[in-house]
Coordinates of C-alpha atoms and ligand atoms in Angstrom, one line a residue:
X59 CA 5.5 -15.3 -196.8
X60 CA 5.4 -12.9 -193.9
X61 CA 4.7 -14.6 -190.6
X62 CA 3.2 -12.7 -187.6
X63 CA 3.7 -13.7 -184.0
X64 CA 1.5 -13.4 -180.9
X65 CA 2.4 -10.6 -178.5
X66 CA 2.5 -11.8 -174.9
X67 CA 4.2 -10.2 -171.9
X68 CA 6.0 -7.7 -174.0
X69 CA 7.5 -10.2 -176.5
X70 CA 6.6 -11.6 -179.9
X71 CA 6.2 -15.3 -179.5
X72 CA 5.3 -18.3 -181.7
X73 CA 2.1 -20.2 -180.8
X74 CA 2.5 -23.2 -178.4
X75 CA 1.6 -25.7 -181.1
X76 CA 3.7 -24.0 -183.8
X77 CA 0.5 -24.0 -186.0
X78 CA -0.3 -21.2 -188.5
X79 CA -3.3 -19.9 -190.4
X80 CA -3.0 -18.3 -193.9
X81 CA -4.5 -14.9 -194.4
X82 CA -5.8 -14.0 -197.9
X83 CA -5.8 -10.7 -199.7
X84 CA -9.4 -10.4 -200.9
X85 CA -8.4 -8.3 -203.9
X86 CA -5.7 -10.6 -205.3
X87 CA -7.1 -13.9 -203.9
X88 CA -3.5 -14.8 -202.7
X89 CA -2.5 -15.8 -199.2
X90 CA -0.1 -13.0 -198.2
X91 CA 0.8 -13.8 -194.6
X92 CA 0.5 -16.3 -191.8
X93 CA -0.9 -15.7 -188.4
X94 CA -0.6 -17.9 -185.2
X95 CA -3.2 -20.6 -184.7
X96 CA -3.1 -20.3 -180.9
X97 CA -4.5 -22.9 -178.5
X98 CA -5.8 -22.9 -174.9
X99 CA -2.3 -22.8 -173.5
X100 CA -1.5 -19.6 -175.5
X101 CA -4.8 -18.2 -174.2
X102 CA -3.9 -18.9 -170.7
X103 CA -0.4 -17.4 -171.1
X104 CA -1.9 -14.2 -172.4
X105 CA -4.3 -13.9 -169.5
X106 CA -1.4 -14.8 -167.1
X107 CA 0.6 -11.9 -168.4
X108 CA -2.2 -9.4 -168.3
X109 CA -3.2 -10.5 -164.8
X110 CA 0.4 -10.3 -163.5
X111 CA 0.8 -6.9 -165.1
X112 CA -2.3 -5.6 -163.5
X113 CA -1.0 -6.5 -160.1
X114 CA 2.5 -5.4 -160.7
X115 CA 3.9 -2.2 -159.4
X116 CA 5.4 -1.6 -162.9
X117 CA 1.9 -0.7 -164.0
X118 CA 0.1 0.3 -160.8
X119 CA 2.8 2.9 -160.0
X120 CA 1.8 4.9 -163.1
X121 CA -0.7 7.4 -161.9
X122 CA -3.5 8.7 -164.1
X123 CA -1.5 11.6 -165.5
X124 CA 1.4 9.3 -166.3
X125 CA -0.9 6.9 -168.1
X126 CA -2.1 9.9 -170.1
X127 CA 1.5 10.5 -171.1
X128 CA 1.8 6.9 -172.4
X129 CA -1.4 7.2 -174.4
X130 CA -0.2 10.4 -176.0
X131 CA 3.1 8.7 -177.0
X132 CA 1.1 5.8 -178.4
X133 CA -1.0 8.3 -180.4
X134 CA 2.1 9.9 -181.9
X135 CA 3.6 6.4 -182.8
X136 CA 0.3 5.5 -184.6
X137 CA 0.6 8.7 -186.6
X138 CA 4.3 7.9 -187.4
X139 CA 3.2 4.4 -188.6
X140 CA -0.1 5.3 -190.1
X141 CA 0.7 4.5 -193.7
X142 CA 2.1 1.0 -193.1
X143 CA -0.9 0.2 -190.7
X144 CA -3.3 1.5 -193.3
X145 CA -1.7 -0.6 -196.1
X146 CA -1.8 -3.7 -194.0
X147 CA -5.5 -3.4 -193.5
X148 CA -6.0 -2.9 -197.2
X149 CA -4.0 -6.0 -198.0
X150 CA -5.6 -8.1 -195.3
X151 CA -9.2 -6.9 -195.5
X152 CA -9.7 -5.2 -198.9
X153 CA -10.5 -1.8 -197.2
X154 CA -10.0 1.2 -199.4
X155 CA -6.7 3.0 -198.8
X156 CA -8.6 6.3 -198.9
X157 CA -10.9 5.1 -196.0
X158 CA -7.9 3.7 -194.1
X159 CA -5.9 6.9 -194.3
X160 CA -8.8 8.7 -192.9
X161 CA -9.2 6.2 -190.1
X162 CA -5.5 6.3 -189.2
X163 CA -5.7 10.1 -189.0
X164 CA -8.6 9.9 -186.7
X165 CA -7.6 6.9 -184.4
X166 CA -4.9 8.9 -182.5
X167 CA -7.7 11.4 -181.5
X168 CA -9.3 8.7 -179.3
X169 CA -6.0 8.1 -177.5
X170 CA -5.4 11.9 -177.1
X171 CA -8.9 12.4 -175.8
X172 CA -8.8 9.6 -173.2
X173 CA -5.2 10.6 -172.3
X174 CA -6.6 14.0 -171.3
X175 CA -9.5 12.4 -169.5
X176 CA -7.4 9.9 -167.4
X177 CA -6.7 12.3 -164.6
X178 CA -10.0 14.1 -164.6
X179 CA -12.1 11.3 -163.2
X180 CA -12.8 12.4 -159.7
X181 CA -14.6 10.7 -156.9
X182 CA -16.6 12.7 -154.4
X183 CA -17.0 13.4 -150.7
X184 CA -20.5 12.4 -149.8
X185 CA -22.7 14.6 -147.6
X186 CA -23.4 11.6 -145.5
X187 CA -26.4 11.4 -143.2
X188 CA -24.4 10.2 -140.1
X189 CA -22.3 11.9 -137.5
X190 CA -18.5 11.8 -137.6
X191 CA -18.0 10.1 -140.9
X192 CA -15.9 11.1 -143.8
X193 CA -17.3 9.1 -146.7
X194 CA -15.9 9.3 -150.2
X195 CA -15.9 7.5 -153.5
X196 CA -13.1 6.8 -155.9
X197 CA -12.9 5.0 -159.2
X198 CA -10.6 2.0 -159.7
X199 CA -9.8 0.0 -162.8
X200 CA -11.6 -3.4 -163.3
X201 CA -8.6 -5.6 -164.0
X202 CA -8.0 -7.7 -167.1
X203 CA -10.1 -6.6 -170.0
X204 CA -10.6 -9.1 -172.9
X205 CA -11.2 -7.1 -176.2
X206 CA -12.6 -9.3 -179.0
X207 CA -12.8 -7.5 -182.3
X208 CA -14.4 -8.1 -185.7
X209 CA -12.7 -8.1 -189.1
X210 CA -14.4 -5.1 -190.6
X211 CA -12.3 -2.3 -189.0
X212 CA -9.9 -4.0 -186.6
X213 CA -7.9 -1.0 -185.4
X214 CA -10.8 1.4 -185.1
X215 CA -12.9 -1.1 -183.2
X216 CA -10.0 -1.9 -180.9
X217 CA -9.2 1.8 -180.3
X218 CA -12.8 2.3 -179.0
X219 CA -12.0 -0.2 -176.2
X220 CA -8.3 0.3 -175.6
X221 CA -8.2 4.1 -175.3
X222 CA -10.7 4.4 -172.4
X223 CA -9.6 1.0 -170.9
X224 CA -5.9 1.9 -170.6
X225 CA -6.6 5.4 -169.5
X226 CA -8.6 3.8 -166.6
X227 CA -5.6 1.6 -165.7
X228 CA -6.7 -1.8 -166.9
X229 CA -4.6 -4.4 -168.7
X230 CA -5.7 -6.1 -171.9
X231 CA -5.8 -9.3 -173.8
X232 CA -6.8 -8.6 -177.4
X233 CA -8.3 -11.3 -179.6
X234 CA -8.7 -9.9 -183.2
X235 CA -10.7 -11.7 -185.9
X236 CA -9.0 -14.6 -187.6
X237 CA -10.0 -12.9 -190.9
X238 CA -8.0 -9.7 -190.2
X239 CA -5.4 -10.1 -187.6
X240 CA -2.2 -8.6 -189.1
X241 CA -2.8 -4.9 -188.4
X242 CA -3.4 -5.6 -184.7
X243 CA -0.2 -7.6 -184.4
X244 CA 1.7 -4.8 -186.1
X245 CA 0.1 -2.3 -183.8
X246 CA 1.2 -4.4 -180.8
X247 CA 4.9 -3.5 -181.6
X248 CA 4.1 0.2 -180.6
X249 CA 3.2 -0.5 -177.0
X250 CA 6.7 -1.3 -175.8
X251 CA 8.0 1.8 -177.6
X252 CA 5.4 4.0 -176.0
X253 CA 6.6 2.8 -172.6
X254 CA 3.8 0.4 -171.5
X255 CA 5.3 -2.2 -169.2
X256 CA 5.3 -5.8 -170.5
X257 CA 2.0 -7.6 -170.1
X258 CA -0.2 -4.5 -170.0
X259 CA -1.3 -5.2 -173.6
X260 CA -1.3 -8.7 -175.1
X261 CA -2.5 -9.9 -178.5
X262 CA -3.4 -13.5 -179.2
X263 CA -4.4 -14.7 -182.7
X264 CA -6.5 -17.7 -183.7
X265 CA -9.9 -19.1 -184.3
X266 CA -12.6 -17.8 -182.0
X267 CA -14.1 -21.4 -182.0
X268 CA -10.8 -22.8 -180.6
X269 CA -9.6 -20.2 -178.1
X270 CA -12.7 -18.2 -177.5
X271 CA -14.1 -20.2 -174.5
X272 CA -10.7 -20.4 -172.9
X273 CA -10.5 -16.6 -172.9
X274 CA -14.1 -15.7 -172.1
X275 CA -14.3 -18.5 -169.4
X276 CA -11.1 -17.4 -167.5
X277 CA -12.3 -16.1 -164.2
X278 CA -9.3 -13.6 -164.1
X279 CA -10.9 -11.7 -166.9
X280 CA -12.9 -8.9 -165.3
X281 CA -14.6 -7.4 -168.4
X282 CA -15.2 -8.4 -172.0
X283 CA -15.5 -5.7 -174.7
X284 CA -16.9 -7.4 -177.8
X285 CA -17.7 -6.3 -181.3
X286 CA -19.1 -8.9 -183.7
X287 CA -22.1 -10.8 -184.7
X288 CA -25.1 -11.2 -182.4
X289 CA -24.9 -15.0 -182.4
X290 CA -21.3 -14.9 -181.2
X291 CA -22.1 -12.0 -178.9
X292 CA -24.8 -14.2 -177.2
X293 CA -22.4 -17.0 -176.6
X294 CA -19.8 -14.6 -175.2
X295 CA -22.3 -13.0 -173.0
X296 CA -23.5 -16.4 -171.6
X297 CA -19.9 -17.2 -170.8
X298 CA -19.4 -13.8 -169.1
X299 CA -22.6 -14.3 -167.0
X300 CA -21.1 -17.4 -165.4
X301 CA -18.8 -15.3 -163.2
X302 CA -20.5 -11.9 -163.6
X303 CA -18.0 -10.3 -165.8
X304 CA -18.7 -6.8 -167.0
X305 CA -19.6 -6.6 -170.7
X306 CA -19.8 -4.1 -173.5
X307 CA -21.4 -5.6 -176.6
X308 CA -21.4 -3.9 -180.0
X309 CA -23.4 -6.2 -182.3
X310 CA -25.3 -6.0 -185.5
X311 CA -27.7 -3.6 -187.0
X312 CA -30.4 -3.2 -189.7
X313 CA -30.5 0.6 -189.5
X314 CA -33.3 2.6 -191.2
X315 CA -32.3 5.6 -193.3
X316 CA -35.6 7.6 -193.5
X317 CA -36.2 10.2 -196.3
X318 CA -39.2 12.5 -196.0
X319 CA -40.7 14.1 -199.1
X320 CA -39.5 17.6 -198.1
X321 CA -35.8 16.5 -197.7
X322 CA -33.0 18.1 -199.7
X323 CA -32.9 15.3 -202.4
X324 CA -29.2 15.8 -203.3
X325 CA -28.1 15.5 -199.7
X326 CA -30.4 12.5 -199.0
X327 CA -29.1 10.6 -202.1
X328 CA -25.5 11.2 -201.0
X329 CA -26.4 10.1 -197.5
X330 CA -28.3 7.0 -198.7
X331 CA -25.2 6.0 -200.8
X332 CA -22.6 6.5 -198.1
X333 CA -25.0 4.9 -195.6
X334 CA -24.9 1.6 -197.4
X335 CA -22.0 1.5 -199.9
X336 CA -19.2 3.0 -197.8
X337 CA -16.9 0.2 -196.8
X338 CA -18.9 -2.0 -199.1
X339 CA -21.7 -2.1 -196.6
X340 CA -19.5 -4.0 -194.2
X341 CA -20.2 -1.8 -191.2
X342 CA -22.4 -2.4 -188.2
X343 CA -24.0 1.1 -188.8
X344 CA -24.9 0.5 -192.4
X345 CA -28.1 2.2 -193.4
X346 CA -29.3 -1.0 -195.0
X347 CA -33.1 -0.2 -194.9
X348 CA -33.9 2.9 -197.0
X349 CA -37.4 4.2 -196.1
X350 CA -38.7 6.6 -198.7
X351 CA -41.9 8.6 -198.4
X352 CA -44.4 7.6 -201.1
X353 CA -44.5 10.9 -203.1
X354 CA -40.8 10.7 -203.8
X355 CA -40.4 6.9 -204.0
X356 CA -40.0 6.3 -207.7
X357 CA -38.0 9.4 -208.6
X358 CA -35.6 9.0 -205.6
X359 CA -34.9 5.4 -206.6
X360 CA -34.4 6.4 -210.3
X361 CA -31.8 9.0 -209.2
X362 CA -30.2 6.7 -206.6
X363 CA -29.7 3.9 -209.2
X364 CA -28.2 6.3 -211.7
X365 CA -25.8 7.6 -209.1
X366 CA -24.7 4.1 -207.9
X367 CA -24.5 2.6 -211.4
X368 CA -21.3 4.6 -212.1
X369 CA -19.5 3.5 -208.9
X370 CA -15.9 2.5 -209.6
X371 CA -15.0 -1.0 -208.2
X372 CA -11.4 -2.2 -208.2
X373 CA -8.0 -2.0 -206.6
X374 CA -8.5 -0.9 -203.0
X375 CA -5.0 0.7 -203.1
X376 CA -6.1 3.0 -206.0
X377 CA -7.2 6.5 -204.7
X378 CA -10.0 6.7 -207.2
X379 CA -11.7 3.3 -206.3
X380 CA -15.0 3.8 -204.6
X381 CA -16.0 0.2 -203.8
X382 CA -13.5 -2.5 -202.7
X383 CA -13.8 -6.3 -202.4
X384 CA -15.8 -8.1 -199.8
X385 CA -13.3 -8.8 -197.0
X386 CA -13.3 -12.6 -196.9
X387 CA -14.7 -15.7 -198.7
X388 CA -17.4 -16.7 -196.1
X389 CA -18.7 -13.1 -196.1
X390 CA -18.8 -13.1 -199.9
X391 CA -20.8 -16.3 -199.9
X392 CA -23.1 -14.9 -197.3
X393 CA -23.8 -11.7 -199.2
X394 CA -24.6 -13.7 -202.4
X395 CA -27.0 -15.9 -200.4
X396 CA -28.8 -12.9 -199.0
X397 CA -29.3 -11.6 -202.6
X398 CA -30.8 -15.0 -203.5
X399 CA -33.0 -14.7 -200.4
X400 CA -34.3 -11.3 -201.4
X401 CA -35.2 -12.6 -204.9
X402 CA -37.0 -15.6 -203.3
X403 CA -39.0 -13.3 -201.1
X404 CA -40.2 -11.2 -204.0
X405 CA -38.2 -8.0 -203.8
X406 CA -37.5 -6.3 -207.1
X407 CA -33.8 -5.9 -208.1
X408 CA -33.1 -2.5 -209.7
X409 CA -29.3 -2.5 -209.5
X410 CA -26.4 -5.0 -209.3
X411 CA -27.1 -8.3 -207.6
X412 CA -24.1 -10.2 -209.1
X413 CA -20.4 -10.8 -208.6
X414 CA -18.3 -8.2 -210.3
X415 CA -15.5 -9.6 -212.5
X416 CA -14.3 -6.9 -214.8
X417 CA -10.6 -6.4 -215.4
X418 CA -8.4 -7.1 -212.4
X419 CA -11.5 -7.5 -210.2
X420 CA -11.9 -11.0 -211.6
X421 CA -9.4 -12.4 -209.0
X422 CA -11.1 -10.7 -206.1
X423 CA -14.2 -11.0 -204.0
X424 CA -16.3 -8.3 -205.6
X425 CA -20.1 -7.9 -205.5
X426 CA -21.9 -5.1 -207.4
X427 CA -23.6 -2.4 -205.4
X428 CA -27.1 -3.9 -205.1
X429 CA -30.5 -2.3 -204.7
X430 CA -33.9 -4.0 -204.1
X431 CA -37.1 -2.0 -204.2
X432 CA -40.6 -3.0 -203.2
X433 CA -39.3 -4.6 -200.1
X434 CA -41.7 -5.1 -197.2
X435 CA -40.4 -4.9 -193.7
X436 CA -41.4 -8.6 -193.2
X437 CA -39.0 -9.8 -195.8
X438 CA -35.8 -11.4 -194.6
X439 CA -33.8 -8.9 -196.5
X440 CA -35.3 -6.2 -194.3
X441 CA -34.8 -8.1 -191.1
X442 CA -31.4 -9.9 -191.3
X443 CA -28.0 -8.1 -191.3
X444 CA -26.3 -8.7 -194.6
X445 CA -23.1 -6.8 -193.9
X446 CA -22.5 -6.1 -197.5
X447 CA -23.4 -3.7 -200.4
X448 CA -27.1 -4.6 -200.5
X449 CA -29.8 -1.9 -199.9
X450 CA -33.5 -2.7 -199.3
X451 CA -35.9 0.1 -200.2
X452 CA -39.2 0.3 -198.4
X453 CA -42.0 2.8 -199.0
X454 CA -43.8 4.7 -196.1
X455 CA -46.8 7.0 -195.9
X456 CA -46.5 9.2 -192.8
X457 CA -44.3 9.9 -189.8
X458 CA -46.3 7.4 -187.8
X459 CA -45.8 4.8 -190.5
X460 CA -42.1 5.5 -190.7
X461 CA -41.6 5.1 -186.9
X462 CA -43.6 1.8 -186.9
X463 CA -41.5 0.3 -189.8
X464 CA -38.2 1.6 -188.4
X465 CA -38.8 0.3 -184.9
X466 CA -40.1 -3.1 -186.1
X467 CA -36.6 -4.7 -186.0
X468 CA -34.7 -6.8 -183.4
X469 CA -31.9 -4.3 -183.9
X470 CA -31.5 -0.7 -182.8
X471 CA -28.0 0.5 -183.5
X472 CA -28.6 3.7 -185.6
X473 CA -31.0 5.6 -187.8
X474 CA -30.9 8.5 -190.3
X475 CA -33.7 11.1 -190.8
X476 CA -33.8 13.4 -193.8
X477 CA -36.1 16.4 -193.7
X478 CA -36.1 20.2 -193.7
X479 CA -38.8 20.2 -191.0
X480 CA -37.1 20.5 -187.6
X481 CA -40.3 19.4 -185.8
X482 CA -40.3 16.1 -187.8
X483 CA -36.6 15.8 -187.1
X484 CA -37.0 16.2 -183.3
X485 CA -40.0 14.0 -183.0
X486 CA -38.4 11.2 -185.1
X487 CA -35.1 11.4 -183.1
X488 CA -37.1 10.9 -179.9
X489 CA -39.3 8.1 -181.2
X490 CA -36.7 6.0 -183.0
X491 CA -35.4 3.1 -181.0
X492 CA -31.7 3.5 -181.9
X493 CA -28.5 4.4 -180.0
X494 CA -27.6 7.0 -182.6
X495 CA -29.9 9.2 -184.8
X496 CA -28.4 11.3 -187.5
X497 CA -30.5 14.1 -189.0
X498 CA -29.6 15.2 -192.5
X499 CA -26.3 13.3 -192.3
X500 CA -25.3 9.6 -191.8
X501 CA -22.2 7.8 -190.4
X502 CA -20.7 10.7 -188.4
X503 CA -18.7 9.3 -185.4
X504 CA -16.4 11.0 -182.9
X505 CA -14.4 10.2 -179.8
X506 CA -16.8 12.6 -178.1
X507 CA -20.0 10.8 -179.1
X508 CA -21.3 7.6 -177.3
X509 CA -22.0 4.9 -179.9
X510 CA -23.9 1.6 -179.3
X511 CA -27.2 -0.1 -179.6
X512 CA -30.7 -0.5 -178.3
X513 CA -32.3 -3.9 -178.2
X514 CA -30.3 -6.7 -179.8
X515 CA -27.6 -4.3 -181.2
X516 CA -25.8 -4.5 -177.9
X517 CA -25.1 -3.6 -174.3
X518 CA -23.4 -0.4 -173.3
X519 CA -21.8 2.4 -175.4
X520 CA -18.3 3.2 -176.6
X521 CA -16.6 6.6 -176.9
X522 CA -17.4 9.8 -175.1
X523 CA -16.8 11.2 -171.7
X524 CA -19.0 8.7 -169.7
X525 CA -17.5 5.6 -171.3
X526 CA -14.3 5.7 -169.4
X527 CA -16.5 4.7 -166.4
X528 CA -17.4 1.5 -168.3
X529 CA -13.8 0.5 -167.5
X530 CA -13.9 1.6 -163.8
X531 CA -15.6 0.5 -160.7
X532 CA -16.6 2.6 -157.7
X533 CA -15.1 2.1 -154.3
X534 CA -16.8 3.8 -151.3
X535 CA -14.6 4.5 -148.2
X536 CA -16.1 5.3 -144.8
X537 CA -13.8 6.8 -142.2
X538 CA -15.1 7.3 -138.7
X539 CA -13.5 10.0 -136.6
X540 CA -15.8 10.0 -133.5
X541 CA -14.9 9.0 -129.9
X542 CA -17.6 6.5 -129.4
X543 CA -17.5 2.9 -130.6
X544 CA -19.4 3.0 -133.8
X545 CA -22.2 0.6 -134.6
X546 CA -21.3 -2.0 -131.9
X547 CA -24.4 -4.3 -131.7
X548 CA -23.6 -5.3 -128.1
X549 CA -23.8 -1.7 -126.7
X550 CA -27.3 -1.0 -125.4
X551 CA -28.6 2.4 -126.4
Ligands
TXE39 O1 -18.2 -12.5 -186.6 P1 -18.1 -13.3 -185.3 P2 -17.5 -12.8 -188.0 C1 -21.6 -9.8 -188.5 C2 -21.7 -9.9 -190.0 C3 -20.9 -11.1 -190.4 C4 -21.1 -12.0 -189.2 C5 -19.9 -12.9 -189.0 O2 -23.1 -10.1 -190.3 O3 -21.4 -11.7 -191.5 O4 -21.1 -11.1 -188.1 O5 -18.7 -12.3 -188.9 C6 -14.5 -14.1 -182.2 N1 -15.7 -17.0 -178.1 N2 -20.6 -8.9 -188.1 O6 -17.4 -14.3 -188.3 O7 -18.1 -14.7 -185.5 C7 -14.0 -14.1 -183.6 O8 -12.8 -14.8 -183.6 C8 -15.1 -15.8 -178.2 C9 -21.1 -7.7 -187.4 O9 -16.3 -12.0 -188.1 O10 -19.0 -12.7 -184.3 C10 -13.9 -12.6 -183.8 O11 -12.7 -12.1 -183.2 N3 -14.8 -15.1 -179.3 C11 -20.1 -6.9 -186.8 C12 -15.1 -12.0 -183.1 O12 -15.5 -13.0 -182.2 C13 -15.3 -15.7 -180.5 C14 -18.7 -6.9 -187.3 C15 -16.3 -11.7 -184.1 O13 -16.6 -12.9 -184.8 C16 -16.0 -16.9 -180.5 C17 -18.4 -8.1 -188.0 C18 -16.2 -17.6 -179.2 N4 -16.8 -18.7 -179.1 C19 -19.3 -9.1 -188.3 N5 -16.3 -17.2 -181.7 C20 -20.4 -5.6 -186.3 N6 -21.6 -5.4 -185.7 O14 -19.7 -4.6 -186.4 C21 -15.8 -16.2 -182.5 N7 -15.2 -15.3 -181.8

């Protein structure tokens, strides 16, 4: 069986305790590789390396333009290795090869974008209100960044942190999810080849419960960039608060996808389907609450069910497969328990709701695309993140009603609005409490567009021009050029 190693200080190394964790392929059910089960000593070694590298002239002598060159080389290496990285995520995580090829085509764009931005972050000379001072600001990197990622899209989620963070001159310790580590460790092999000095990027694998506190509690870590569940995010944030680390938190969602009666129905049906069933619903931005205006409620559901009933589940490596397996066993159990919960709360099942076991799928962790209607926003299925292929359909009467239902959620990551009326679209986009609002589309992302959540969906944003500043701190320098002794408290004026 293939065995992966931690990547620390520019070398692939076995974990201190020589302990390993199996990683299962959710389509075949077989363990296909082993990853390091690291301990606190490994965690310390990774932070040592990142901290040394941050202070070393090997890294600090790269100016911003030169860091850009490294990032561009990295982007090209990702393109060169796109197919093998894509296949590893399919094997480890059950993601569709078609989705992964798309992701791997797009991931290099983040590195190219921030490579170009690296040397365009300018401080300013301040028109200061005092005589004989030259006062200016400049931006400096924070130091060691700890990137903690979730299992659903390990390389994409990492890219959103790494590209701006490296462009800004920080060093990294990366802790991928124990359920999907392999692609990140394969990716690690590219940093040395791109020319990054040893220790600038380190990857450590293992259980969050075993090494998480050692990493998040290390006072040499300046920032934590986290993607995962809100419960773990809360714990990580509490740890970070102990010594005032910077944080970016990308957490859960229960995003409303809102269809008005005047919407183009074909477009809205396609958007509702991709909103919840793309990636099997295992995305933070899933449009898991479908709000339908009453006049179109029954007909829309009928057409939606007909369209989803023909979805092809199966081998994620097959180009024609539309829905792959759930990524891991705990998540599979969790999705099934959420379906039970929806039944118990009185929602009406109109599609799916069961494990799917036809043909080769019987070995894998498949759940049928599932739709519940007659859901009220108070039911648990409308309030809790499922992170699976389960859609809750809720009726609404008016714009006012839609806003009230949509915003009545602890989350605020994203929202979709479907209407031909631009007035409705604009008013809704202003009133929805969400970090991203899509109008007549759903799921579009870009390296140019900030992404992140209101309320309990997180802190801060990722992607876009401003987000490089989330990896920088401002230094103000005052230079006095006058003849008098400035600000001497013992001089009588
Ligand atoms: O997330 P966790 P999991 C949701 C989804 C899913 C649930 C659990 O609902 O069912 O979260 O998924 C690391 N200190 N999302 O278990 O536990 C852990 O090793 C430091 C939403 O994957 O939050 C992993 O690398 N780190 C989400 C990362 O935190 C710790 C995406 C996330 O793990 C830690 C995925 C600790 N004490 C799941 N404990 C989204 N919003 O995109 C764990 N970790």
